[in-house]
Coordinates of C-alpha atoms and ligand atoms in Angstrom, one line a residue:
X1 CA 55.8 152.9 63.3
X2 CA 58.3 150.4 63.2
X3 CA 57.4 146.8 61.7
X4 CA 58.6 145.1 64.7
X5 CA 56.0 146.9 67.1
X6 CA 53.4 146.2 64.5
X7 CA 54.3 142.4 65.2
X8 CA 54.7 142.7 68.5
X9 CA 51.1 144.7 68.8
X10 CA 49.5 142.2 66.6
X11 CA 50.4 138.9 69.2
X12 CA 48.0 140.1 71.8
X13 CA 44.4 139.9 72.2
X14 CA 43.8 143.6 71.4
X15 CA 41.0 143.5 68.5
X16 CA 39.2 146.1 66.7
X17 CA 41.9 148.7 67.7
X18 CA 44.4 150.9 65.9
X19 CA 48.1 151.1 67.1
X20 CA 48.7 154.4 67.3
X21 CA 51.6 154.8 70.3
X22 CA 54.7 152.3 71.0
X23 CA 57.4 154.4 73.1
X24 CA 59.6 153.6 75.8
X25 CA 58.7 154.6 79.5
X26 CA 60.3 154.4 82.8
X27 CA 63.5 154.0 84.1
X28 CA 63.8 150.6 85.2
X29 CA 67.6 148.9 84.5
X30 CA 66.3 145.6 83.3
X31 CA 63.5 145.1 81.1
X32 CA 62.0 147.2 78.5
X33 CA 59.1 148.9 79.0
X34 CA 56.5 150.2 76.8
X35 CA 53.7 152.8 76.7
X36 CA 51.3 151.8 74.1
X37 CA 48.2 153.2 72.9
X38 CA 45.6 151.8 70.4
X39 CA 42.4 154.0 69.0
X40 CA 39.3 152.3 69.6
X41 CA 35.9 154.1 68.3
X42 CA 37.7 157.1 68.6
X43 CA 39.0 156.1 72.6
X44 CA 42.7 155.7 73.2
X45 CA 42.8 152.4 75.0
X46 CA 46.5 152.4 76.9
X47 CA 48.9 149.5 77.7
X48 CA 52.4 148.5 78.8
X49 CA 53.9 146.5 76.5
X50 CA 57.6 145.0 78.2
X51 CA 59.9 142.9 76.3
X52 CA 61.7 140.8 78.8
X53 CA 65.4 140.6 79.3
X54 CA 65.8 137.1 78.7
X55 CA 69.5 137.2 79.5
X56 CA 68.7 138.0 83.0
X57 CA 65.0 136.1 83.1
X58 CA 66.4 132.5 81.2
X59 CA 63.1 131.2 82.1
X60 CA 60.0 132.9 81.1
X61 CA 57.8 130.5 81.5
X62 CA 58.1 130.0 84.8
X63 CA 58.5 133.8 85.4
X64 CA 55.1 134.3 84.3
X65 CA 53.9 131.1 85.9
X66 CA 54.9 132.9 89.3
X67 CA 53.3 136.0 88.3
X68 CA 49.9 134.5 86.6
X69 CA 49.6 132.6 90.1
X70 CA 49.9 135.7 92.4
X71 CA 48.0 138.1 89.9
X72 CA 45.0 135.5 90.2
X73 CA 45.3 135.2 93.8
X74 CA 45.2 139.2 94.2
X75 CA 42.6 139.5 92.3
X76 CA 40.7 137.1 94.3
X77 CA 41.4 138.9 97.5
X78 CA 40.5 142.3 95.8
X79 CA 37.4 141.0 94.3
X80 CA 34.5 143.8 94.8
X81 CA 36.7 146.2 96.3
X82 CA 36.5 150.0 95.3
X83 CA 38.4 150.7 92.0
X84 CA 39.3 146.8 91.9
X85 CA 40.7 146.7 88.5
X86 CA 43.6 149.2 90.0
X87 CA 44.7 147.9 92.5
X88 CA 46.5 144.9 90.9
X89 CA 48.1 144.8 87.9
X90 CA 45.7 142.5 85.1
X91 CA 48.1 140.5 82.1
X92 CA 46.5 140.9 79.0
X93 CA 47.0 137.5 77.2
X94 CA 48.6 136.3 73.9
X95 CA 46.3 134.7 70.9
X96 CA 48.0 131.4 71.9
X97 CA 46.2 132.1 75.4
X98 CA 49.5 132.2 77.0
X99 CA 50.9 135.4 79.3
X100 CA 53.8 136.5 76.8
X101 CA 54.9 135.4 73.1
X102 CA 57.9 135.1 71.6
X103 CA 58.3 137.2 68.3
X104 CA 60.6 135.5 65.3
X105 CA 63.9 137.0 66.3
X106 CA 63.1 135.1 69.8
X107 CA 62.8 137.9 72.0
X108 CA 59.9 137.8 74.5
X109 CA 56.9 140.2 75.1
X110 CA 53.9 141.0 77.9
X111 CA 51.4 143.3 78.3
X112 CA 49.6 144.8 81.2
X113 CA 46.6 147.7 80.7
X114 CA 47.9 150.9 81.9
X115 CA 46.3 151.5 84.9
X116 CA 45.7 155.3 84.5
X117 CA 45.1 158.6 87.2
X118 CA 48.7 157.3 88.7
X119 CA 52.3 158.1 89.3
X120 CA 55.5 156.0 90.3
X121 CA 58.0 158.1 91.4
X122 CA 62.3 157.7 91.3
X123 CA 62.5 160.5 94.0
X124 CA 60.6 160.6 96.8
X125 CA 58.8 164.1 97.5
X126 CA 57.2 163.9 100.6
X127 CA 56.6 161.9 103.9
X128 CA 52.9 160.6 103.2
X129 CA 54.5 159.3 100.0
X130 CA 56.9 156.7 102.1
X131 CA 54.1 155.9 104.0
X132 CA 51.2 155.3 101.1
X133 CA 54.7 153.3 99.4
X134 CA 55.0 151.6 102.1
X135 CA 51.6 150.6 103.5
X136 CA 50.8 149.2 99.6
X137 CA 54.2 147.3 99.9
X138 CA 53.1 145.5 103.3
X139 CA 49.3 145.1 102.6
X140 CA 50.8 143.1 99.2
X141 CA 53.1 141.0 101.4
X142 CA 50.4 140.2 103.8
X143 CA 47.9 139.7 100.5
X144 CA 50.7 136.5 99.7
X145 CA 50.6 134.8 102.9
X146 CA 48.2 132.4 101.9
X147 CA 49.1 131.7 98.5
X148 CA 47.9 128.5 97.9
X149 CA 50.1 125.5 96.0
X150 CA 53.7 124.7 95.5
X151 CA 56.7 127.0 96.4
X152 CA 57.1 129.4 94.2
X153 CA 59.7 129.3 91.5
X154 CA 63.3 131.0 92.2
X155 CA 63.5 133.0 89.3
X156 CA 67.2 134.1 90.4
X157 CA 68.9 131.7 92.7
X158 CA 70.4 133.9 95.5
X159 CA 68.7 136.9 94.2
X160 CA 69.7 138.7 98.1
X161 CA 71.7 136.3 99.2
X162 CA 74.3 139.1 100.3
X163 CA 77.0 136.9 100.9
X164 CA 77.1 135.3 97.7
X165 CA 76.4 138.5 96.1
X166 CA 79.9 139.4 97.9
X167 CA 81.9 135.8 96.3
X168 CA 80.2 137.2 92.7
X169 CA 82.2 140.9 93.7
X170 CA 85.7 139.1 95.0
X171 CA 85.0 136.7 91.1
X172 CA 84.5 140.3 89.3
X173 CA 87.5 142.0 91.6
X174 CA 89.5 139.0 90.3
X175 CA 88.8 138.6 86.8
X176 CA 89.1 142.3 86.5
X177 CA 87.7 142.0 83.0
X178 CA 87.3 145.9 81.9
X179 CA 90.6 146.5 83.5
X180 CA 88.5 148.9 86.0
X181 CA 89.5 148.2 89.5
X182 CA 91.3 151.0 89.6
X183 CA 89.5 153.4 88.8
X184 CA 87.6 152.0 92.5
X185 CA 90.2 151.3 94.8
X186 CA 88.4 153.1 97.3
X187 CA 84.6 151.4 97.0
X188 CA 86.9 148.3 97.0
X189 CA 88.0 148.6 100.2
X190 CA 84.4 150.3 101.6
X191 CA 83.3 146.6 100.5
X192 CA 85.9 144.9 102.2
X193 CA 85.7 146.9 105.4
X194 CA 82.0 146.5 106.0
X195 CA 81.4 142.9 104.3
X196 CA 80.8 140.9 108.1
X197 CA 77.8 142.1 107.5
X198 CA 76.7 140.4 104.5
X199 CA 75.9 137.3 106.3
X200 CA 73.7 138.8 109.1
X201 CA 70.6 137.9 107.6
X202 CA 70.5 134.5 105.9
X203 CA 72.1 133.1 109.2
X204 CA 69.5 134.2 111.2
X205 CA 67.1 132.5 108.8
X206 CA 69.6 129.5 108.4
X207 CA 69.4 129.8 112.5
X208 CA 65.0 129.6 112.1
X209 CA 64.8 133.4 113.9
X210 CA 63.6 135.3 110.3
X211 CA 60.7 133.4 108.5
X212 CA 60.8 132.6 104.8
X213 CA 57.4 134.3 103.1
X214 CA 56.4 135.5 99.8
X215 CA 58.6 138.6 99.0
X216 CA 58.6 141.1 95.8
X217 CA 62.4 141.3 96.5
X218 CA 62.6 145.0 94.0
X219 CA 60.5 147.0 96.3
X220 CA 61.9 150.6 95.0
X221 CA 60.4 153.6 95.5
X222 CA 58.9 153.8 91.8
X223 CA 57.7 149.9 91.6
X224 CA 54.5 151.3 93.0
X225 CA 51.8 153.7 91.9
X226 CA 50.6 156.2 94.0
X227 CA 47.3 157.6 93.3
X228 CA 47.3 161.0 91.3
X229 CA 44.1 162.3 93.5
X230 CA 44.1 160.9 96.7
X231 CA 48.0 160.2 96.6
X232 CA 47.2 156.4 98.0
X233 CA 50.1 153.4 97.1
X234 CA 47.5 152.0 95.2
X235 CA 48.9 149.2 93.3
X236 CA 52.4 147.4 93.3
X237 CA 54.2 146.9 90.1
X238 CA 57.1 144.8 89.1
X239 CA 56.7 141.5 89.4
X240 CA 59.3 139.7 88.0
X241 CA 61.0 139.0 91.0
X242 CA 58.6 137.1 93.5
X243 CA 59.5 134.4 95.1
X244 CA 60.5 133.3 98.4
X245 CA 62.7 135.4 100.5
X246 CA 62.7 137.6 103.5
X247 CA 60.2 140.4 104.5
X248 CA 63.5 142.2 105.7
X249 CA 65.0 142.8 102.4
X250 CA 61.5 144.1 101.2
X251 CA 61.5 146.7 103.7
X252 CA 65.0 147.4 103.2
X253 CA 64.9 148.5 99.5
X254 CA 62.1 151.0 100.6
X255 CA 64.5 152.1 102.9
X256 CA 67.3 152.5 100.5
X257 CA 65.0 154.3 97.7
X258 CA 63.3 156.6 99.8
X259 CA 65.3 157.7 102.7
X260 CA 67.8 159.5 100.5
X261 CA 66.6 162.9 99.0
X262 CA 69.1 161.9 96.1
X263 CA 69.1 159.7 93.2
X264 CA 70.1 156.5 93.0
X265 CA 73.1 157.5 91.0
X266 CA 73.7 160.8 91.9
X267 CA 76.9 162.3 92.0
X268 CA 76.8 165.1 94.3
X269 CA 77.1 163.3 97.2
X270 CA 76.7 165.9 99.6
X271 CA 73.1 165.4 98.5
X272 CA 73.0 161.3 100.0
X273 CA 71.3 161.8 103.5
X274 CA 69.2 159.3 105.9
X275 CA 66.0 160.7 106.6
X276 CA 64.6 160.0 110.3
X277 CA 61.0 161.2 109.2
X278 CA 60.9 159.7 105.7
X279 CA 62.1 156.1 108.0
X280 CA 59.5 156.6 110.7
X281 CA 57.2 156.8 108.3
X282 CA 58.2 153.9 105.9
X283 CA 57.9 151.5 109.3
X284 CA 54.1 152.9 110.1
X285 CA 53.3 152.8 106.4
X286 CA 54.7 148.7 106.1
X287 CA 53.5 147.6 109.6
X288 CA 49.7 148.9 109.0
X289 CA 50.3 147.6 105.7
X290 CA 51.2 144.2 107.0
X291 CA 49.0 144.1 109.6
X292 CA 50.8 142.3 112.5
X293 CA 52.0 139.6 109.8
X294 CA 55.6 140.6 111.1
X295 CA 57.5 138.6 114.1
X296 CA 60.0 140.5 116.8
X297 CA 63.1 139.6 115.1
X298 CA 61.7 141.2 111.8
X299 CA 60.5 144.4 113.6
X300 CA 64.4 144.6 115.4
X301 CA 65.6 144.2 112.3
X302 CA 64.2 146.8 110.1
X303 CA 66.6 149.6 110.5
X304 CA 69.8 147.1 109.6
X305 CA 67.8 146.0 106.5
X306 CA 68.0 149.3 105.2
X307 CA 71.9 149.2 105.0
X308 CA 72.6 145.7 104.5
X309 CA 70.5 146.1 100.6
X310 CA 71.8 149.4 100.2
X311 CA 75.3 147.4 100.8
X312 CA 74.4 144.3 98.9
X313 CA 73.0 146.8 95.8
X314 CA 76.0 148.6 96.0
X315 CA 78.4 145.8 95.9
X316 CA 75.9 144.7 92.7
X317 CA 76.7 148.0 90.8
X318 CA 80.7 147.5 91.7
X319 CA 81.0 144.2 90.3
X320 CA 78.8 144.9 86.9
X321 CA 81.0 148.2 86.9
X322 CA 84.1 145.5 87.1
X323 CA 82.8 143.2 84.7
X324 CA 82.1 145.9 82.1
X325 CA 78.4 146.7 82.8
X326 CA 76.8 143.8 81.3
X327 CA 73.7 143.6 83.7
X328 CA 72.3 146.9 85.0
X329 CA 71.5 149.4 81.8
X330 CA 74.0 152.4 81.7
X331 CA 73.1 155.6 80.3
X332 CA 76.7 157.2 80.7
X333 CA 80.2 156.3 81.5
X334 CA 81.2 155.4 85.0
X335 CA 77.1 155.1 85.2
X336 CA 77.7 151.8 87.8
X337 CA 80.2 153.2 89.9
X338 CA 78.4 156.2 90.2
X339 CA 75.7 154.4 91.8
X340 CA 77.9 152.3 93.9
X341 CA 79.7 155.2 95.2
X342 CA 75.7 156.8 96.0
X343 CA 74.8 153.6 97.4
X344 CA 78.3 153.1 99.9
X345 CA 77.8 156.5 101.0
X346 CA 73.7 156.1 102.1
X347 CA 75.2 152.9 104.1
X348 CA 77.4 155.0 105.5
X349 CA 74.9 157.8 106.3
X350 CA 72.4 154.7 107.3
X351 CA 74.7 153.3 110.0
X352 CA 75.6 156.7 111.7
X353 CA 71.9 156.8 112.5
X354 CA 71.4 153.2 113.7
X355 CA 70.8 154.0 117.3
X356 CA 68.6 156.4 116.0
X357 CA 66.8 154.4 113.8
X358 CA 66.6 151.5 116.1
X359 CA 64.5 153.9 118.3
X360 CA 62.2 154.9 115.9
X361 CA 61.3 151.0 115.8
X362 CA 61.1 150.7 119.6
X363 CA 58.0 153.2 118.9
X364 CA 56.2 150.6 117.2
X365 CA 57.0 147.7 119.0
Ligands
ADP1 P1 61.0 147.8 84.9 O1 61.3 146.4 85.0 O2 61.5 148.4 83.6 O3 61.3 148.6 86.1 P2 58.2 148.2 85.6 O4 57.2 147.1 85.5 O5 58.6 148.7 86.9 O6 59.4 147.8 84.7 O7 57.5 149.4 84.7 C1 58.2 150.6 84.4 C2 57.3 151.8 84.6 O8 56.2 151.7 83.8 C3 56.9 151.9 86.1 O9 57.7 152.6 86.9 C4 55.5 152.6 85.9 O10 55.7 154.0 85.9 C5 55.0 152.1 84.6 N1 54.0 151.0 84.6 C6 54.3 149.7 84.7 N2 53.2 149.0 84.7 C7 52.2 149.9 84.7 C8 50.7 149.7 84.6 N3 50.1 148.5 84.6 N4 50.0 150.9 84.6 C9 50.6 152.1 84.5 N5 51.9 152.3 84.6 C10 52.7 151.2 84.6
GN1_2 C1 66.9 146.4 89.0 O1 64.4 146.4 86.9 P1 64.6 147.3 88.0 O2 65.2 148.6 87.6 O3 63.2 147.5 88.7 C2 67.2 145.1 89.7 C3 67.0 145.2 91.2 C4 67.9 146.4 91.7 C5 67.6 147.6 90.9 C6 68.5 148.8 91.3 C7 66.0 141.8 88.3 O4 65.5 146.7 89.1 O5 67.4 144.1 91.8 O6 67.6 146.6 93.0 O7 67.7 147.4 89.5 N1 66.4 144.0 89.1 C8 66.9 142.8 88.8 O8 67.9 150.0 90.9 O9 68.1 142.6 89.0
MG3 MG1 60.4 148.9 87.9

């Protein structure tokens, strides 16, 4: 075992307790995650450990301010629930008594327990798993409604603000810094083409039609765990990223990571289709879930949330791919466009269903 997990191990309050497991797990593009396991009496007693991307995260303090504060409040809400200490995610603390530490070299570390008897999934595999994805994503929203005290830090300023997403592709396009653009004339101009819809959503907040509320804002298909048993979206993960935003963009990510029966970044795309089922049953799954907590506008809107983040993700993995991928993690070459090209083509599949997705709402409403 390497010296710096030792280290690392050895800042949290985990006594009595042999490391004996420190490996990466998941596949999330940020942050790095951790399984860890330490031998007590014989017992493995499991943990993620996550070293945060403080590049991307320049303020950890209030990142885990945010987090500590909706963590407490869920577990408020949960308290004496069935299987309680699953349903939310519980920070295990540092021997300072603060949620992360900071190791010598600087870098910064929390833990969670591992919540066992659970799955998260990057490919979705069946209907019930949109809706149990779903449902967990809208009960959490509706759980944050009343969060009491201030606003919420923004942890990224114009985190889905498309259009400015859109200005930080036209800087990358220009700068051209990995000489790149063109090797994606094409996605280029897909961007171009369809960018009139980048604005559709802040204006009608800017306009008072969509309500700010407390949003996850990376609501992907495998920032949940679904139960192993009973297959239930038991508990939502990933937290980095609350703070105020829009319900719509919530629902939309579900959308984008679930409705496809392909990869995020696969290649075939022949394989990049919009599902009707695996959409009807992300709206059921996110209205029960939310319990009424949604207004008209939001419900009209569901079906264009879908392609305007697949857009605004899209136009994400273009201009990292254009400025040399230096914010998503890339496991191959190309890796970025790859997933913008999956990501222009579901928005393309996405709106030659719109009337037909618009209908599926109208079933609900
Ligand atoms: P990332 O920012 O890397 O996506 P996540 O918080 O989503 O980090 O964690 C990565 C993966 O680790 C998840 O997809 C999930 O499989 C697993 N995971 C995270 N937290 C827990 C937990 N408390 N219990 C069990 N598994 C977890
Ligand atoms: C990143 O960390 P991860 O993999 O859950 C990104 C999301 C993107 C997603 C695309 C903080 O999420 O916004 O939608 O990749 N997170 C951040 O897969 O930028
Ligand atoms: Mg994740």
């Amino acid at each position: 075992m390497e010296d710096f997990k030792k280290a690392v191990a050895g800042q949290f309050r985990i006594d009595h307790a042999e490391l004996t497991e420190f490996e990466l797990y998941g596949s999330g593009h940020i942050n790095e995650t951790y399984r860890v396991v330490f031998k007590v009496n014989g017992q493995d007693d499991v943990y993620i450990f996550q070293k945060i991307n403080t590049n991307i995260f320049r303020n950890p303090d209030f990142l885990m301010e945010n987090m500590s504060r909706v963590l407490k409040h869920c577990e408020a809400k949960l308290a004496g629930k069935p299987d309680q200490a699953r349903r939310c995610i519980h920070l295990v603390p540092a021997r300072d008594g603060k949620m992360f530490c900071r190791t010598p070299d600087g870098s910064c570390w929390r833990s969670y327990h591992f919540i066992g008897g659970a799955s998260t999934y990057n490919i979705l595999e069946t209907e019930e798993q949109a809706y149990q994805a779903a449902r967990a994503f809208g009960a959490f929203q509706m759980m944050l409604a009343d969060l009491p005290g201030e606003r919420l830090h923004e942890i990224i300023p114009n985190f889905h603000n498309t259009p400015s997403r859109y200005a930080d592709f036209e800087k990358a396009l220009a700068a051209n810094k990995a000489g790149r653009a063109d090797l994606c004339r094409p996605e280029i101009e897909f961007a171009k083409k369809v960018a009139w819809m980048a604005p559709v959503l802040v204006d009608l907040q800017a306009k008072g039609e969509l309500p700010e509320r407390i949003t996850h804002n990376d609501t992907k298909l495998n920032n949940v765990l679904l139960d192993d048993k009973t297959g239930e979206g038991i508990c939502v993960i990933d937290l980095d990223t609350i703070m105020p935003g829009l319900s719509l963009y919530d629902f939309g990510d579900m959308v984008r990571t679930s409705v496809s029966p392909a990869a995020e970044d696969e290649t075939d795309l022949s394989k990049v289709q919009a599902r009707t089922g695996v959409f009807r049953a992300l709206v059921r799954g996110f209205l029960e879930g939310a319990q009424g907590c949604l207004t008209k506008k939001e419900m009209e809107m569901l079906p264009f949330s879908g392609i305007l983040i697949t857009y605004e993700i899209g136009l994400r993995f273009l201009a990292d791919f254009l400025d040399g991928d230096v914010y998503f993690r890339t496991a191959r070459p190309n890796h970025n466009l790859d997933r913008c090209r999956t990501q222009f083509t579901l928005v393309q599949r996405l709106m030659e269903k719109e009337a037909e997705l618009n209908a599926v709402v109208k079933e609900f409403m």
